[in-house]
PDB file of C-alpha atoms in Angstrom:
ATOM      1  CA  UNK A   1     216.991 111.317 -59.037  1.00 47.00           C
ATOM      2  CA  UNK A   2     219.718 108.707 -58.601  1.00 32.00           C
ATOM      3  CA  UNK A   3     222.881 108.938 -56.742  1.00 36.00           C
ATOM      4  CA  UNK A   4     225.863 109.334 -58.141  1.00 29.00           C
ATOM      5  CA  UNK A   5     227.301 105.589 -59.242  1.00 33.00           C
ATOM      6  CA  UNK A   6     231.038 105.210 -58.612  1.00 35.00           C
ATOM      7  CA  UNK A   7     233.104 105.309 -61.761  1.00 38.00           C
ATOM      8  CA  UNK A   8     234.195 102.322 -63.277  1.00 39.00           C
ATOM      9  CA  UNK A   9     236.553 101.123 -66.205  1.00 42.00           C
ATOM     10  CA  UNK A  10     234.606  99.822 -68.859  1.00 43.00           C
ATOM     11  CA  UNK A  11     234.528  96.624 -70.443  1.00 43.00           C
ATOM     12  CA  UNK A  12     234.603  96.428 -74.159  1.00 45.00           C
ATOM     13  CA  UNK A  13     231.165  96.258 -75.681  1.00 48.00           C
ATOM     14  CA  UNK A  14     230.331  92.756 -77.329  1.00 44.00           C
ATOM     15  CA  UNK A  15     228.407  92.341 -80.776  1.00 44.00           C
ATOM     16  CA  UNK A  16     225.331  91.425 -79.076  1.00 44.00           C
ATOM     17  CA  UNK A  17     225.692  94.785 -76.472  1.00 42.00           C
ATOM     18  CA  UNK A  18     225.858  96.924 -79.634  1.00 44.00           C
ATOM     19  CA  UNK A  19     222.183  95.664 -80.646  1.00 44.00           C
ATOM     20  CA  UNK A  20     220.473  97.016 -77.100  1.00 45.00           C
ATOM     21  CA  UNK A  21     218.585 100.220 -78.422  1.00 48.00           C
ATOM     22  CA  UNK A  22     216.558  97.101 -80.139  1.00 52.00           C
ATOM     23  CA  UNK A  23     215.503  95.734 -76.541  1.00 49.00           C
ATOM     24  CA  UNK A  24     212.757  97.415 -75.906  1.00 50.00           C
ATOM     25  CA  UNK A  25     211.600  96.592 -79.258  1.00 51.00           C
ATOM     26  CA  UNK A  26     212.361  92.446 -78.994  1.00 48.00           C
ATOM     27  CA  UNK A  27     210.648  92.769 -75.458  1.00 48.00           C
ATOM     28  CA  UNK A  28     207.422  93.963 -76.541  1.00 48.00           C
ATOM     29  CA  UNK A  29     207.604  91.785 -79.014  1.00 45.00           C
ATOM     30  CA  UNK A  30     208.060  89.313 -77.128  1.00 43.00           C
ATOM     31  CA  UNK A  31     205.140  90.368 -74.788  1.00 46.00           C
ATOM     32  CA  UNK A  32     202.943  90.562 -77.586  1.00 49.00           C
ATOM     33  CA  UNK A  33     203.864  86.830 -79.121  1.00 43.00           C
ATOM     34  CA  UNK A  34     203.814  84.982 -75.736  1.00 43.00           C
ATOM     35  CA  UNK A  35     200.954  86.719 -74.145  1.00 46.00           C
ATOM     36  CA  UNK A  36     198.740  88.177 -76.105  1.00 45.00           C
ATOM     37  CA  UNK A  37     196.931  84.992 -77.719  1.00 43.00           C
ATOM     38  CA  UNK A  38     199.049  82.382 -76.191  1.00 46.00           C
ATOM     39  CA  UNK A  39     197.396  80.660 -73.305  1.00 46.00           C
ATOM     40  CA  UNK A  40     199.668  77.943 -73.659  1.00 39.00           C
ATOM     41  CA  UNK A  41     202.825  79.544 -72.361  1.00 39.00           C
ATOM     42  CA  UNK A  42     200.611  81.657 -69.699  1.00 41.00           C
ATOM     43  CA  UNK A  43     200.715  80.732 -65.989  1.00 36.00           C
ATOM     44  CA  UNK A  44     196.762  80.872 -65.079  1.00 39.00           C
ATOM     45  CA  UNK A  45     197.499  80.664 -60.980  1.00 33.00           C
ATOM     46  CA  UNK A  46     194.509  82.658 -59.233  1.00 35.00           C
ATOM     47  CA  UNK A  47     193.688  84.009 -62.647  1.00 38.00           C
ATOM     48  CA  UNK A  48     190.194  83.606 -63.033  1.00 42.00           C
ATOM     49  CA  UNK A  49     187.260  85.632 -61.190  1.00 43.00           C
ATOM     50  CA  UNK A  50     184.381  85.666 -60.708  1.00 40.00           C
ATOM     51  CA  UNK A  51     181.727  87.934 -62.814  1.00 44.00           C
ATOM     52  CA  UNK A  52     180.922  91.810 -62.094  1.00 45.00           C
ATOM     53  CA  UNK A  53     176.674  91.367 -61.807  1.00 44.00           C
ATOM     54  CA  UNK A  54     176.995  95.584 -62.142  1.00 50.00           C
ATOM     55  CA  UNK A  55     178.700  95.844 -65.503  1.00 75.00           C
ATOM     56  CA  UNK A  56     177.816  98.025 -67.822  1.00 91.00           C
ATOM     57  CA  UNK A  57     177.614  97.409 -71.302  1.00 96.00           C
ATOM     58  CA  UNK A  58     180.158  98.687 -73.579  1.00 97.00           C
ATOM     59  CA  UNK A  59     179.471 101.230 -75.446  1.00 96.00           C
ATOM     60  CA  UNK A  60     179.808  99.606 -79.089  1.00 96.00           C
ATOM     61  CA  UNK A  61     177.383  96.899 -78.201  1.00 97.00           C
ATOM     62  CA  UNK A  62     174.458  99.868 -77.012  1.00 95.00           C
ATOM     63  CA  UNK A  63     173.324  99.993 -80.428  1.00 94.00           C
ATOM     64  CA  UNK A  64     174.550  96.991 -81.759  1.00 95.00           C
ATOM     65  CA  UNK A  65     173.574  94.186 -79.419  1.00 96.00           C
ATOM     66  CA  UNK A  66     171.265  95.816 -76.342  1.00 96.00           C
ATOM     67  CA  UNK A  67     169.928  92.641 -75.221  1.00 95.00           C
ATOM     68  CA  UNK A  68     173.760  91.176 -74.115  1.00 97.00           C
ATOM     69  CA  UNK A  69     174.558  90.098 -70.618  1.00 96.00           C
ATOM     70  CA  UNK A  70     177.896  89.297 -69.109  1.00 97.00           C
ATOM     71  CA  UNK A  71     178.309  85.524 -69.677  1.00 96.00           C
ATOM     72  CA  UNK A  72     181.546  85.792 -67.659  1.00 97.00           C
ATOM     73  CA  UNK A  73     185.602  87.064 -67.379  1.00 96.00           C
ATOM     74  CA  UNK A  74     188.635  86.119 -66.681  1.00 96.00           C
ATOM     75  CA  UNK A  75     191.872  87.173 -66.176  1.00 94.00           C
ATOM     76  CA  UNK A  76     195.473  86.518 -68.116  1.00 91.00           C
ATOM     77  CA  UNK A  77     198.645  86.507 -66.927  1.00 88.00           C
ATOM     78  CA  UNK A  78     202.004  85.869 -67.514  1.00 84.00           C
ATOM     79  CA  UNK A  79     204.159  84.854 -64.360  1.00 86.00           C
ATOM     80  CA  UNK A  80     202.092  86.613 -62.092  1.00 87.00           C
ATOM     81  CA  UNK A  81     201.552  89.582 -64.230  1.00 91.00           C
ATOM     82  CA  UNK A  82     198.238  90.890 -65.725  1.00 94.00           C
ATOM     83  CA  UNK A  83     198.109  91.131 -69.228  1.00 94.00           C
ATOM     84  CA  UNK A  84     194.660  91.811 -70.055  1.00 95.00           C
ATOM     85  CA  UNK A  85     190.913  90.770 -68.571  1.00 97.00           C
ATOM     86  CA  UNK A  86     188.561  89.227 -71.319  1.00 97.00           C
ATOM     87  CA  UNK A  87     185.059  89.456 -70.930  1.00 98.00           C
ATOM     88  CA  UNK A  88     182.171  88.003 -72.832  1.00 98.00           C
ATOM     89  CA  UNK A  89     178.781  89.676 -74.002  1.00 98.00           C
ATOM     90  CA  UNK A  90     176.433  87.531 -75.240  1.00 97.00           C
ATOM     91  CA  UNK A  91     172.675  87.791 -76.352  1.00 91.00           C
ATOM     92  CA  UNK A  92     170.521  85.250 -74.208  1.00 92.00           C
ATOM     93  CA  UNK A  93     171.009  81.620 -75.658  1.00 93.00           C
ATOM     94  CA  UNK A  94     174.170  80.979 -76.367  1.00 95.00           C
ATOM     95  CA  UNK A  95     175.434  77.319 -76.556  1.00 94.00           C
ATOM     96  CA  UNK A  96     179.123  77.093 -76.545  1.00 95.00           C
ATOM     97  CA  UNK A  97     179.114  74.157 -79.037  1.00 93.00           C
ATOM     98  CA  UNK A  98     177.810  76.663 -81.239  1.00 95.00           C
ATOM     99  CA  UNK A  99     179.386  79.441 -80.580  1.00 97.00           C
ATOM    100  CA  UNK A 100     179.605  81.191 -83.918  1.00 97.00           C
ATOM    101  CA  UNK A 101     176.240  81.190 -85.087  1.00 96.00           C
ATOM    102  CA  UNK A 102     175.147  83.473 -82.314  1.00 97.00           C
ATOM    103  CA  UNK A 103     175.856  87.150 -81.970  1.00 97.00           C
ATOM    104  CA  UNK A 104     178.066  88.062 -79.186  1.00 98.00           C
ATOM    105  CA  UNK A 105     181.320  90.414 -78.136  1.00 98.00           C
ATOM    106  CA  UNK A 106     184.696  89.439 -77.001  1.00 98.00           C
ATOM    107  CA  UNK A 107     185.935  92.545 -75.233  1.00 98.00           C
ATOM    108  CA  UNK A 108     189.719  92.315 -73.936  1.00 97.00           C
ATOM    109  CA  UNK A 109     191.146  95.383 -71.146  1.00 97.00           C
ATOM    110  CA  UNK A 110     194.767  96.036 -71.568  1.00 97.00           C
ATOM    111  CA  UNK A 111     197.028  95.856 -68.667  1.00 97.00           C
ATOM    112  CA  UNK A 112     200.239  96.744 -70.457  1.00 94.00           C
ATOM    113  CA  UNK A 113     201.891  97.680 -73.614  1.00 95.00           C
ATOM    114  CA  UNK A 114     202.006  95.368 -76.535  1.00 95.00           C
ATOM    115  CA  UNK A 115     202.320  95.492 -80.590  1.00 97.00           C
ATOM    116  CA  UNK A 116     199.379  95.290 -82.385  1.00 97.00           C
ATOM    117  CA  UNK A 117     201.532  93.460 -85.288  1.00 97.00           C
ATOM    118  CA  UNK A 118     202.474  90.950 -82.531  1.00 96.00           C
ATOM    119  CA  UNK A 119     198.674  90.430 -81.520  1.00 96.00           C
ATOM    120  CA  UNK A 120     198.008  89.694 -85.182  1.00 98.00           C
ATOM    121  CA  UNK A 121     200.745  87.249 -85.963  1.00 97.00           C
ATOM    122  CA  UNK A 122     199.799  85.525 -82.673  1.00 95.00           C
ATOM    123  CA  UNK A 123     196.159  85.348 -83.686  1.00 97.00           C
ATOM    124  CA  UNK A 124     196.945  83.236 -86.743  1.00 98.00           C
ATOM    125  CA  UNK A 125     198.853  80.608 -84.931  1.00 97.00           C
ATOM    126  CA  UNK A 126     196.028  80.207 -82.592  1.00 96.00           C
ATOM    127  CA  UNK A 127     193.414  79.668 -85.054  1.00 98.00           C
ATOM    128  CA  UNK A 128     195.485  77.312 -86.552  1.00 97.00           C
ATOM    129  CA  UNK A 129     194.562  75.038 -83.568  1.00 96.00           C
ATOM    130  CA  UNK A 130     191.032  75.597 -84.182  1.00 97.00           C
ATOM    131  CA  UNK A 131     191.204  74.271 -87.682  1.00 97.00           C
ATOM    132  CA  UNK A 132     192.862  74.369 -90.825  1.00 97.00           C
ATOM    133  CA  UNK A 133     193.030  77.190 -93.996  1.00 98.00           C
ATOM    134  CA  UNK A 134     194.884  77.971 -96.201  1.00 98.00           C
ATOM    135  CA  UNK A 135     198.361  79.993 -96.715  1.00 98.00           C
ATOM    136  CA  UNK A 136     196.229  82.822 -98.302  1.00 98.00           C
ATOM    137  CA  UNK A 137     193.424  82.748 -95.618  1.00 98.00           C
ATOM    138  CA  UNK A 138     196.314  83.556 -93.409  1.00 98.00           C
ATOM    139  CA  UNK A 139     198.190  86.141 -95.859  1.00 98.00           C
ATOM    140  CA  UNK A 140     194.743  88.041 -95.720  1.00 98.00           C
ATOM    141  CA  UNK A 141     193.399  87.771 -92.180  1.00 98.00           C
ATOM    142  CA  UNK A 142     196.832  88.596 -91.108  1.00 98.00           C
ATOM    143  CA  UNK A 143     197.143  91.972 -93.384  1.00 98.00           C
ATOM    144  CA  UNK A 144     193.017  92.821 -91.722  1.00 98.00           C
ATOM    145  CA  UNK A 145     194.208  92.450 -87.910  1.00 98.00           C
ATOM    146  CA  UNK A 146     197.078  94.164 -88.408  1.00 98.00           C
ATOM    147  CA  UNK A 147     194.418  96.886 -89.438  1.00 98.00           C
ATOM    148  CA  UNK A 148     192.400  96.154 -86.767  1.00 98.00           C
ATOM    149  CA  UNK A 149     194.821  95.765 -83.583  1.00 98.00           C
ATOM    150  CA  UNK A 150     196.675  99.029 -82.885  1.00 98.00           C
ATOM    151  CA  UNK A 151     199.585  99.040 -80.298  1.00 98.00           C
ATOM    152  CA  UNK A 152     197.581  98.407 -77.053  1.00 98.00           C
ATOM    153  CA  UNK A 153     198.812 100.548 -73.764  1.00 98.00           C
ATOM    154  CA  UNK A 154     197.170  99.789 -70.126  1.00 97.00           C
ATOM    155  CA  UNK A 155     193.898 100.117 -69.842  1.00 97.00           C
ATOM    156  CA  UNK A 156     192.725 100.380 -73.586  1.00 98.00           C
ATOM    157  CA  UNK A 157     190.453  97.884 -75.182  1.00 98.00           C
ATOM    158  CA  UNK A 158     189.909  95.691 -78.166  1.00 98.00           C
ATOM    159  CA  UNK A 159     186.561  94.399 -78.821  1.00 98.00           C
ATOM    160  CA  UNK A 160     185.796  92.167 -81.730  1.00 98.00           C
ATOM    161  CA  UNK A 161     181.625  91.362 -82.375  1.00 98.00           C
ATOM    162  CA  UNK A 162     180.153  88.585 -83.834  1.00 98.00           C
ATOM    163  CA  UNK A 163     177.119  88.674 -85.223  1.00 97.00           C
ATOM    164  CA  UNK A 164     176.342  84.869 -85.789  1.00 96.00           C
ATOM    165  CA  UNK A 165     176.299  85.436 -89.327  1.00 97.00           C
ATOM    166  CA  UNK A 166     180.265  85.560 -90.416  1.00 97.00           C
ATOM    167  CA  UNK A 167     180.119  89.473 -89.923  1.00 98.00           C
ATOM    168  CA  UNK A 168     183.031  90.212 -87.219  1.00 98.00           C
ATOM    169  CA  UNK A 169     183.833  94.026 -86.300  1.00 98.00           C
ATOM    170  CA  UNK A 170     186.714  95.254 -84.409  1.00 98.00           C
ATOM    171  CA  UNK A 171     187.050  98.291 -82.385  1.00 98.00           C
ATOM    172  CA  UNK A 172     189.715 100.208 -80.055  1.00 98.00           C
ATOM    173  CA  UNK A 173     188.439 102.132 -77.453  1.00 98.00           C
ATOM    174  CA  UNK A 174     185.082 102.368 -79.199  1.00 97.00           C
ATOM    175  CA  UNK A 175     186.901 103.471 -82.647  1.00 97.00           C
ATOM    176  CA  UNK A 176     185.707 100.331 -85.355  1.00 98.00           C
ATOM    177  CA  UNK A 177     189.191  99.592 -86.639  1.00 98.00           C
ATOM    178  CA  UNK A 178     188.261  96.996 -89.337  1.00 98.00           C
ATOM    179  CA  UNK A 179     185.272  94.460 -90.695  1.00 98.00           C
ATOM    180  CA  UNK A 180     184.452  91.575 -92.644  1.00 97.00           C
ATOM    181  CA  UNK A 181     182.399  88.958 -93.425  1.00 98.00           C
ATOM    182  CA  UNK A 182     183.716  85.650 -93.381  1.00 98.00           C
ATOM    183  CA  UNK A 183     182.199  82.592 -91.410  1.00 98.00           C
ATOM    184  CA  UNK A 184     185.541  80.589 -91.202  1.00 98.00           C
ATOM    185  CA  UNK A 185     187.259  83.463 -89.837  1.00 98.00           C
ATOM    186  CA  UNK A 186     184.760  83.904 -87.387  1.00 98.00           C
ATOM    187  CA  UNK A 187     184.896  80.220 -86.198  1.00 98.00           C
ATOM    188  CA  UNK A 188     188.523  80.257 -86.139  1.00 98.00           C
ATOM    189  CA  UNK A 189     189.372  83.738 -84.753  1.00 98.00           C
ATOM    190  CA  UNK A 190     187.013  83.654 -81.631  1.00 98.00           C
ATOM    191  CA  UNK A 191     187.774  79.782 -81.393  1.00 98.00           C
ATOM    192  CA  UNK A 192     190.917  81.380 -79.903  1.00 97.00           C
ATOM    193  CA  UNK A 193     189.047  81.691 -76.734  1.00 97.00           C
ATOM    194  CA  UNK A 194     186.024  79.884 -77.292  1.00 98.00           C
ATOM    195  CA  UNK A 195     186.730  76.719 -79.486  1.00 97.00           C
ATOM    196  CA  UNK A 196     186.987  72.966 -77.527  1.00 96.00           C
ATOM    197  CA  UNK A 197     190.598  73.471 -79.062  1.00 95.00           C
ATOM    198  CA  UNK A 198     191.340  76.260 -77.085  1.00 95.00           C
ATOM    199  CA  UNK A 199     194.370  76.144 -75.483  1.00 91.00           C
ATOM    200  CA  UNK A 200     193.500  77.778 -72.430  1.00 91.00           C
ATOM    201  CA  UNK A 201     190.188  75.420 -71.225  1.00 94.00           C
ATOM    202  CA  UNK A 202     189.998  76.938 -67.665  1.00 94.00           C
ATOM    203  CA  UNK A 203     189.328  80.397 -69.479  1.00 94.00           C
ATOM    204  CA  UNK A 204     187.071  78.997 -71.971  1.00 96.00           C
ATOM    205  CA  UNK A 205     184.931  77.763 -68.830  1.00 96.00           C
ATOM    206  CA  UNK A 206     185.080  80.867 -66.774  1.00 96.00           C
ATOM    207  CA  UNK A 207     183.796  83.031 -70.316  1.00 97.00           C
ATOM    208  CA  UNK A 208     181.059  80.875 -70.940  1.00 96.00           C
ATOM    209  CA  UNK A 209     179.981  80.926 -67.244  1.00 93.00           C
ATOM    210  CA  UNK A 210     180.686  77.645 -66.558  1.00 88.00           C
ATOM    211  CA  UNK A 211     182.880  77.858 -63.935  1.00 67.00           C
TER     212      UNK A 211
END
């Protein structure tokens, strides 16, 4: 409970005030665009760590890819805040030139609420630094992630496998949301985080363990 605020006359409401039921809306929004899959705009400060030798395996990968290992984390924020920890799972042999032709998982843990629709859109202008495709490449990867990424709250998780053959899955919270195969999208998608292109290198580094 609050205390009772002293009354005040009010001022009349501008054009702009009448639009605020919308905030929360524009804000995670504008979480979801800026932070999501935007390493560019993030501040990294103190935002890398180093790996957990005791993690265990998530669940999706038991079946799916037993031998991976923890090739390494790292954590995103924006201005101080946590957004979400990425971790990579990886089957021995890896080489990060390479990355696409080997089966591994990109597995990210929510800190806070965001739109999956946001995470989608931001996806494709990512990949777009990777490499180039076409307006309907992005018309249909854009209507699958919108599929696959569900409004994220703290402490869910997205998890997108590769299985070095153009086969990606996604999953929330151990639910597989979509699936296709396409090599390209492979490349380009994971690229995001993985690429030379990458517009967050020091993450890149710490993922691949080379930190």
């Amino acid at each position: 409970m609050t205390a009772p605020q002293p009354h005040a006359r009010r001022a009349p409401r501008s054009p702009r005030a009448a639009h605020a039921p919308h905030a929360p809306r524009r804000q995670a929004l504008a979480w979801g665009a800026a932070c999501v899959l935007a390493p560019s705009l993030i501040t990294m400060s103190n935002a890398l760590h180093a790996i957990t030798p005791t993690a265990e395996l998530p669940a999706e990968l038991r079946s799916t890819l037993p031998s991976a290992r923890l090739m390494g984390t790292a954590v995103l924020r924006f201005f101080g805040l946590r957004v979400y920890e990425a971790r990579l799972w990886a089957a021995p042999g890896l080489l990060p030139e390479d990355y696409a032709r080997h089966p591994f998982a990109l597995e990210l843990v929510y800190d806070r609420k965001l739109e999956g629709a946001a995470i989608a859109e931001r996806s494709i202008a990512e990949m777009r630094r990777v490499g180039s495709f076409t307006e309907e490449q992005a018309r249909q990867w854009l209507d699958l992630m919108k599929q696959a990424f569900p409004d994220v709250v703290a402490k869910d998780r997205l998890l997108g496998l590769n299985d070095g053959q153009g086969d990606v899955r996604f999953f929330h919270n151990g639910r597989q949301t979509a699936q296709l195969r396409d090599a390209d999208y492979a490349r380009l998608f994971f690229g995001i985080w993985l690429a030379p292109q990458t517009s967050a290198p020091a993450m890149r580094t710490s993922l691949l363990g080379q930190g």
